């Protein structure tokens, strides 16, 4: 809207007002006079007052100014117009047309506080980045149409944040802060310009200035120290150059001084040569005189020596030499004490035939052939830790006995809570392998003696590795079998039978493999005690089975209660005398007393392996199979660490306990993983089917299963450490773990509660025989050389 239009409108408005007020007389004339003044005041207000306010300026101003270096952009009703004005004064419709100045000269956008993380995970902050840019005049309309007046928020501020984070995430702190810092400016400029050229071609990036980022104080001090050291190096180099120049100057001065001295010396030497030449002539005369005199003396001395030699040849007989030798020995009055007497070397050529005669000297044999008594030198500072003493071996066996007797109780606890044995055993195998890895990378890597664990992994020792892995396979099969045997015949009887078979078969094999280092007179009576213990264990099982049948026979005839009553019985809200469920410990139920028929039925309803109605012969068969597997794993491990069958190549070191235990646990892990995953989908003994997803989601009791794996892993490791030092036959004493497992069976599961007096008598006798057997087997411990 230009000024003539405004004036025409105002004139028409005034005329209308006059026509309408013609009848008014003098009042209409006053209004006509007042309107121009009012319009003029509004124009002055819009030109002076409104433009001075930043908020209303661009919308309400009638006249607006486009500054130099800017162009004007206009919106009508929110729609961007293609009209772009040059610097100067321009008119627009107030309230209808909105105006914004757009800078088309160089401008600097300051981006502050840009956090980013380096490739190494260190958080740094760029406090300030300056971007010098320009919007081309011919692209103002397109740029504003697509990105608005604040286009720099999208293409400068946000883009700088994005590119800086991209750059930091692909570089380390050293690169960002030092190595490629000088390239960040160009990289930022190129990255922004590439995208602007493609999507906003009117934006031209002139330059980017990046300040040093702020880094963590501790890291910054390290960089400052590096710069200090680098400065010291430069100073040292400059000092070296100065020293070289000084040395070169001194060298030139020395050469000049030496040349001067050489000239002086040449003159003095010529003088001395003349003097020496005179002296030489005099000395030649003296030498001729001396030579003649010495020649005469030598001839006389030669004649004397020849005559003495002829006399000695007649005097030095064998009898005379023997006399001189005896006199020399008799004059030696030194006496030596100690276990290493100094050696004496005899020369047959000097003694002639003297040593061939029958002379007897006290102590001559000790002088000629001395051998220092060999003893053990124990070094612990430079070698990996190995159990060497008998006491240390027994300590390892006792710890192993506690660990190996506790983990079966945990596994039985989880089975009776209803957790599937496949889930439990998969958790167990993970931490069982973890224990072997921990032992290998701690005890197996301590010190600097070789071969250690890591160096043995690359050796050509596959025969021993296969023995170790075979031991792991049979142990895994045995452990897996005991999972199901515990449900059929109970924790105590399973451990009694399997451990006794292990001792009877495994101890005998290990005794002969270890070259009989254990005392057989003590060892085999201990094995006999285990045999008695297994017989008593079988009797305990039979007596306890009779007791359980009697309890179930006396159970009331209300066994056919409907499902609701059974559920109400098992899930009843606890009364004042209620306690936590002894099996799962999670829901308060009405506790059945240990040893009662109700307790046995309650366990059967919760457990994952149902045994009621099944023959105990199945459990005993599984138990004996597990015992046979257990009896072979220690002999296989013994062959792996000591190579009694000489399967290794000459010069290849034997596997250490820690390396062999690692291979042993790896094979145990693989077998257990394969079998239990297959049992998830194809279960045995009527256990419920499962899946990997169900296993991963089953967190009930997982912590206990992981703990059981750690206890078993460390228990096996301690058993092998003690067996390597004192003999694996004695180490089989840890198979007395029924001492510990029976304790847990009575305490946690109520086994043998409310049993007959016969059962208690047999149980006490069995435990007593185990205690005797452990003491006797440990007493038979030897010492491996």
JSON list of C-alpha atoms in Angstrom, two decimals, residues 49-179:
[
{"chain": "A", "resi": 49, "resn": "UNK", "atom": "CA", "xyz": [6.81, 5.33, 18.56]},
{"chain": "A", "resi": 50, "resn": "UNK", "atom": "CA", "xyz": [5.92, 1.86, 17.24]},
{"chain": "A", "resi": 51, "resn": "UNK", "atom": "CA", "xyz": [9.19, 1.25, 15.33]},
{"chain": "A", "resi": 52, "resn": "UNK", "atom": "CA", "xyz": [11.08, 1.99, 18.53]},
{"chain": "A", "resi": 53, "resn": "UNK", "atom": "CA", "xyz": [9.59, -1.09, 20.22]},
{"chain": "A", "resi": 54, "resn": "UNK", "atom": "CA", "xyz": [11.17, -4.39, 19.18]},
{"chain": "A", "resi": 55, "resn": "UNK", "atom": "CA", "xyz": [8.02, -6.44, 19.75]},
{"chain": "A", "resi": 56, "resn": "UNK", "atom": "CA", "xyz": [5.57, -4.45, 17.68]},
{"chain": "A", "resi": 57, "resn": "UNK", "atom": "CA", "xyz": [8.00, -3.06, 15.19]},
{"chain": "A", "resi": 58, "resn": "UNK", "atom": "CA", "xyz": [7.75, -5.69, 12.48]},
{"chain": "A", "resi": 59, "resn": "UNK", "atom": "CA", "xyz": [3.94, -5.99, 12.67]},
{"chain": "A", "resi": 60, "resn": "UNK", "atom": "CA", "xyz": [2.54, -2.58, 13.52]},
{"chain": "A", "resi": 61, "resn": "UNK", "atom": "CA", "xyz": [5.03, -0.22, 11.91]},
{"chain": "A", "resi": 62, "resn": "UNK", "atom": "CA", "xyz": [3.82, 1.64, 8.85]},
{"chain": "A", "resi": 63, "resn": "UNK", "atom": "CA", "xyz": [7.28, 2.65, 7.76]},
{"chain": "A", "resi": 64, "resn": "UNK", "atom": "CA", "xyz": [10.20, 0.29, 8.41]},
{"chain": "A", "resi": 65, "resn": "UNK", "atom": "CA", "xyz": [13.89, 0.39, 7.76]},
{"chain": "A", "resi": 66, "resn": "UNK", "atom": "CA", "xyz": [15.94, -2.43, 6.26]},
{"chain": "A", "resi": 67, "resn": "UNK", "atom": "CA", "xyz": [19.52, -2.09, 7.62]},
{"chain": "A", "resi": 68, "resn": "UNK", "atom": "CA", "xyz": [22.57, -2.22, 5.40]},
{"chain": "A", "resi": 69, "resn": "UNK", "atom": "CA", "xyz": [23.74, -5.76, 4.84]},
{"chain": "A", "resi": 70, "resn": "UNK", "atom": "CA", "xyz": [20.19, -7.06, 5.19]},
{"chain": "A", "resi": 71, "resn": "UNK", "atom": "CA", "xyz": [17.21, -7.66, 2.95]},
{"chain": "A", "resi": 72, "resn": "UNK", "atom": "CA", "xyz": [13.56, -7.45, 3.94]},
{"chain": "A", "resi": 73, "resn": "UNK", "atom": "CA", "xyz": [11.28, -10.47, 3.93]},
{"chain": "A", "resi": 74, "resn": "UNK", "atom": "CA", "xyz": [7.48, -10.13, 4.22]},
{"chain": "A", "resi": 75, "resn": "UNK", "atom": "CA", "xyz": [4.62, -12.32, 5.37]},
{"chain": "A", "resi": 76, "resn": "UNK", "atom": "CA", "xyz": [0.94, -11.58, 4.77]},
{"chain": "A", "resi": 77, "resn": "UNK", "atom": "CA", "xyz": [-1.35, -13.59, 6.94]},
{"chain": "A", "resi": 78, "resn": "UNK", "atom": "CA", "xyz": [1.56, -15.91, 7.78]},
{"chain": "A", "resi": 79, "resn": "UNK", "atom": "CA", "xyz": [2.37, -16.64, 4.10]},
{"chain": "A", "resi": 80, "resn": "UNK", "atom": "CA", "xyz": [5.88, -15.74, 2.95]},
{"chain": "A", "resi": 81, "resn": "UNK", "atom": "CA", "xyz": [5.89, -13.31, -0.01]},
{"chain": "A", "resi": 82, "resn": "UNK", "atom": "CA", "xyz": [8.39, -13.46, -2.82]},
{"chain": "A", "resi": 83, "resn": "UNK", "atom": "CA", "xyz": [9.02, -9.74, -2.46]},
{"chain": "A", "resi": 84, "resn": "UNK", "atom": "CA", "xyz": [12.56, -9.14, -1.14]},
{"chain": "A", "resi": 85, "resn": "UNK", "atom": "CA", "xyz": [13.49, -5.49, -0.46]},
{"chain": "A", "resi": 86, "resn": "UNK", "atom": "CA", "xyz": [16.88, -3.82, -0.42]},
{"chain": "A", "resi": 87, "resn": "UNK", "atom": "CA", "xyz": [18.27, -1.69, 2.46]},
{"chain": "A", "resi": 88, "resn": "UNK", "atom": "CA", "xyz": [16.42, 1.56, 3.09]},
{"chain": "A", "resi": 89, "resn": "UNK", "atom": "CA", "xyz": [12.96, 2.80, 4.13]},
{"chain": "A", "resi": 90, "resn": "UNK", "atom": "CA", "xyz": [9.90, 0.93, 2.94]},
{"chain": "A", "resi": 91, "resn": "UNK", "atom": "CA", "xyz": [6.14, 1.01, 3.58]},
{"chain": "A", "resi": 92, "resn": "UNK", "atom": "CA", "xyz": [3.86, -1.82, 4.59]},
{"chain": "A", "resi": 93, "resn": "UNK", "atom": "CA", "xyz": [0.36, -2.44, 5.93]},
{"chain": "A", "resi": 94, "resn": "UNK", "atom": "CA", "xyz": [0.41, -2.47, 9.73]},
{"chain": "A", "resi": 95, "resn": "UNK", "atom": "CA", "xyz": [-0.91, -5.62, 11.41]},
{"chain": "A", "resi": 96, "resn": "UNK", "atom": "CA", "xyz": [-1.48, -7.29, 8.03]},
{"chain": "A", "resi": 97, "resn": "UNK", "atom": "CA", "xyz": [2.03, -7.44, 6.66]},
{"chain": "A", "resi": 98, "resn": "UNK", "atom": "CA", "xyz": [4.80, -8.83, 8.90]},
{"chain": "A", "resi": 99, "resn": "UNK", "atom": "CA", "xyz": [8.38, -7.91, 8.13]},
{"chain": "A", "resi": 100, "resn": "UNK", "atom": "CA", "xyz": [11.73, -9.47, 9.16]},
{"chain": "A", "resi": 101, "resn": "UNK", "atom": "CA", "xyz": [15.23, -8.24, 8.22]},
{"chain": "A", "resi": 102, "resn": "UNK", "atom": "CA", "xyz": [17.45, -11.07, 6.98]},
{"chain": "A", "resi": 103, "resn": "UNK", "atom": "CA", "xyz": [21.23, -10.60, 7.10]},
{"chain": "A", "resi": 104, "resn": "UNK", "atom": "CA", "xyz": [22.98, -11.46, 3.84]},
{"chain": "A", "resi": 105, "resn": "UNK", "atom": "CA", "xyz": [26.48, -10.38, 4.85]},
{"chain": "A", "resi": 106, "resn": "UNK", "atom": "CA", "xyz": [28.99, -12.39, 6.85]},
{"chain": "A", "resi": 107, "resn": "UNK", "atom": "CA", "xyz": [27.72, -13.32, 10.28]},
{"chain": "A", "resi": 108, "resn": "UNK", "atom": "CA", "xyz": [29.23, -15.33, 13.11]},
{"chain": "A", "resi": 109, "resn": "UNK", "atom": "CA", "xyz": [27.06, -17.83, 14.98]},
{"chain": "A", "resi": 110, "resn": "UNK", "atom": "CA", "xyz": [28.42, -18.72, 18.40]},
{"chain": "A", "resi": 111, "resn": "UNK", "atom": "CA", "xyz": [27.54, -22.25, 19.58]},
{"chain": "A", "resi": 112, "resn": "UNK", "atom": "CA", "xyz": [28.26, -22.86, 23.27]},
{"chain": "A", "resi": 113, "resn": "UNK", "atom": "CA", "xyz": [28.51, -25.86, 25.61]},
{"chain": "A", "resi": 114, "resn": "UNK", "atom": "CA", "xyz": [28.58, -28.85, 23.28]},
{"chain": "A", "resi": 115, "resn": "UNK", "atom": "CA", "xyz": [29.02, -32.09, 25.29]},
{"chain": "A", "resi": 116, "resn": "UNK", "atom": "CA", "xyz": [30.23, -35.21, 23.53]},
{"chain": "A", "resi": 117, "resn": "UNK", "atom": "CA", "xyz": [31.70, -38.60, 24.35]},
{"chain": "A", "resi": 118, "resn": "UNK", "atom": "CA", "xyz": [34.90, -39.94, 22.82]},
{"chain": "A", "resi": 119, "resn": "UNK", "atom": "CA", "xyz": [35.36, -43.46, 21.49]},
{"chain": "A", "resi": 120, "resn": "UNK", "atom": "CA", "xyz": [36.95, -44.41, 24.80]},
{"chain": "A", "resi": 121, "resn": "UNK", "atom": "CA", "xyz": [33.91, -43.24, 26.80]},
{"chain": "A", "resi": 122, "resn": "UNK", "atom": "CA", "xyz": [35.38, -39.96, 28.17]},
{"chain": "A", "resi": 123, "resn": "UNK", "atom": "CA", "xyz": [32.91, -37.05, 28.28]},
{"chain": "A", "resi": 124, "resn": "UNK", "atom": "CA", "xyz": [34.33, -33.72, 27.08]},
{"chain": "A", "resi": 125, "resn": "UNK", "atom": "CA", "xyz": [32.74, -30.32, 26.46]},
{"chain": "A", "resi": 126, "resn": "UNK", "atom": "CA", "xyz": [33.40, -27.80, 23.69]},
{"chain": "A", "resi": 127, "resn": "UNK", "atom": "CA", "xyz": [32.70, -24.47, 25.39]},
{"chain": "A", "resi": 128, "resn": "UNK", "atom": "CA", "xyz": [32.55, -22.37, 22.21]},
{"chain": "A", "resi": 129, "resn": "UNK", "atom": "CA", "xyz": [32.48, -22.97, 18.45]},
{"chain": "A", "resi": 130, "resn": "UNK", "atom": "CA", "xyz": [32.21, -20.02, 16.05]},
{"chain": "A", "resi": 131, "resn": "UNK", "atom": "CA", "xyz": [30.69, -20.56, 12.60]},
{"chain": "A", "resi": 132, "resn": "UNK", "atom": "CA", "xyz": [31.18, -17.76, 10.06]},
{"chain": "A", "resi": 133, "resn": "UNK", "atom": "CA", "xyz": [28.45, -18.05, 7.42]},
{"chain": "A", "resi": 134, "resn": "UNK", "atom": "CA", "xyz": [26.50, -16.07, 4.87]},
{"chain": "A", "resi": 135, "resn": "UNK", "atom": "CA", "xyz": [23.07, -16.39, 3.28]},
{"chain": "A", "resi": 136, "resn": "UNK", "atom": "CA", "xyz": [23.15, -15.62, -0.44]},
{"chain": "A", "resi": 137, "resn": "UNK", "atom": "CA", "xyz": [20.65, -12.92, -1.41]},
{"chain": "A", "resi": 138, "resn": "UNK", "atom": "CA", "xyz": [19.23, -14.85, -4.34]},
{"chain": "A", "resi": 139, "resn": "UNK", "atom": "CA", "xyz": [18.37, -17.83, -2.05]},
{"chain": "A", "resi": 140, "resn": "UNK", "atom": "CA", "xyz": [16.71, -15.87, 0.75]},
{"chain": "A", "resi": 141, "resn": "UNK", "atom": "CA", "xyz": [13.17, -16.75, -0.30]},
{"chain": "A", "resi": 142, "resn": "UNK", "atom": "CA", "xyz": [13.81, -20.51, -0.69]},
{"chain": "A", "resi": 143, "resn": "UNK", "atom": "CA", "xyz": [15.73, -20.73, 2.56]},
{"chain": "A", "resi": 144, "resn": "UNK", "atom": "CA", "xyz": [13.10, -18.87, 4.58]},
{"chain": "A", "resi": 145, "resn": "UNK", "atom": "CA", "xyz": [10.32, -20.85, 2.91]},
{"chain": "A", "resi": 146, "resn": "UNK", "atom": "CA", "xyz": [11.88, -24.18, 3.93]},
{"chain": "A", "resi": 147, "resn": "UNK", "atom": "CA", "xyz": [13.52, -23.41, 7.25]},
{"chain": "A", "resi": 148, "resn": "UNK", "atom": "CA", "xyz": [12.10, -20.08, 8.53]},
{"chain": "A", "resi": 149, "resn": "UNK", "atom": "CA", "xyz": [13.86, -16.99, 9.78]},
{"chain": "A", "resi": 150, "resn": "UNK", "atom": "CA", "xyz": [15.84, -19.01, 12.29]},
{"chain": "A", "resi": 151, "resn": "UNK", "atom": "CA", "xyz": [17.32, -21.29, 9.68]},
{"chain": "A", "resi": 152, "resn": "UNK", "atom": "CA", "xyz": [20.65, -21.16, 11.50]},
{"chain": "A", "resi": 153, "resn": "UNK", "atom": "CA", "xyz": [19.17, -23.16, 14.40]},
{"chain": "A", "resi": 154, "resn": "UNK", "atom": "CA", "xyz": [18.76, -26.11, 12.05]},
{"chain": "A", "resi": 155, "resn": "UNK", "atom": "CA", "xyz": [21.84, -25.78, 9.88]},
{"chain": "A", "resi": 156, "resn": "UNK", "atom": "CA", "xyz": [24.34, -24.15, 12.26]},
{"chain": "A", "resi": 157, "resn": "UNK", "atom": "CA", "xyz": [23.53, -24.80, 15.93]},
{"chain": "A", "resi": 158, "resn": "UNK", "atom": "CA", "xyz": [21.94, -28.24, 15.68]},
{"chain": "A", "resi": 159, "resn": "UNK", "atom": "CA", "xyz": [24.30, -29.33, 12.90]},
{"chain": "A", "resi": 160, "resn": "UNK", "atom": "CA", "xyz": [27.35, -28.36, 14.93]},
{"chain": "A", "resi": 161, "resn": "UNK", "atom": "CA", "xyz": [26.07, -30.46, 17.87]},
{"chain": "A", "resi": 162, "resn": "UNK", "atom": "CA", "xyz": [25.49, -33.44, 15.57]},
{"chain": "A", "resi": 163, "resn": "UNK", "atom": "CA", "xyz": [28.81, -33.26, 13.72]},
{"chain": "A", "resi": 164, "resn": "UNK", "atom": "CA", "xyz": [30.86, -32.73, 16.88]},
{"chain": "A", "resi": 165, "resn": "UNK", "atom": "CA", "xyz": [29.28, -35.80, 18.51]},
{"chain": "A", "resi": 166, "resn": "UNK", "atom": "CA", "xyz": [29.85, -37.84, 15.33]},
{"chain": "A", "resi": 167, "resn": "UNK", "atom": "CA", "xyz": [33.48, -36.77, 15.27]},
{"chain": "A", "resi": 168, "resn": "UNK", "atom": "CA", "xyz": [34.09, -37.51, 18.97]},
{"chain": "A", "resi": 169, "resn": "UNK", "atom": "CA", "xyz": [32.41, -40.91, 18.86]},
{"chain": "A", "resi": 170, "resn": "UNK", "atom": "CA", "xyz": [34.84, -42.10, 16.17]},
{"chain": "A", "resi": 171, "resn": "UNK", "atom": "CA", "xyz": [38.01, -40.72, 17.74]},
{"chain": "A", "resi": 172, "resn": "UNK", "atom": "CA", "xyz": [39.85, -41.25, 20.99]},
{"chain": "A", "resi": 173, "resn": "UNK", "atom": "CA", "xyz": [40.53, -38.50, 23.51]},
{"chain": "A", "resi": 174, "resn": "UNK", "atom": "CA", "xyz": [44.17, -38.29, 22.40]},
{"chain": "A", "resi": 175, "resn": "UNK", "atom": "CA", "xyz": [43.08, -37.74, 18.81]},
{"chain": "A", "resi": 176, "resn": "UNK", "atom": "CA", "xyz": [40.37, -35.19, 19.63]},
{"chain": "A", "resi": 177, "resn": "UNK", "atom": "CA", "xyz": [42.48, -33.20, 22.08]},
{"chain": "A", "resi": 178, "resn": "UNK", "atom": "CA", "xyz": [45.92, -33.43, 20.46]},
{"chain": "A", "resi": 179, "resn": "UNK", "atom": "CA", "xyz": [46.47, -35.41, 17.27]}
]
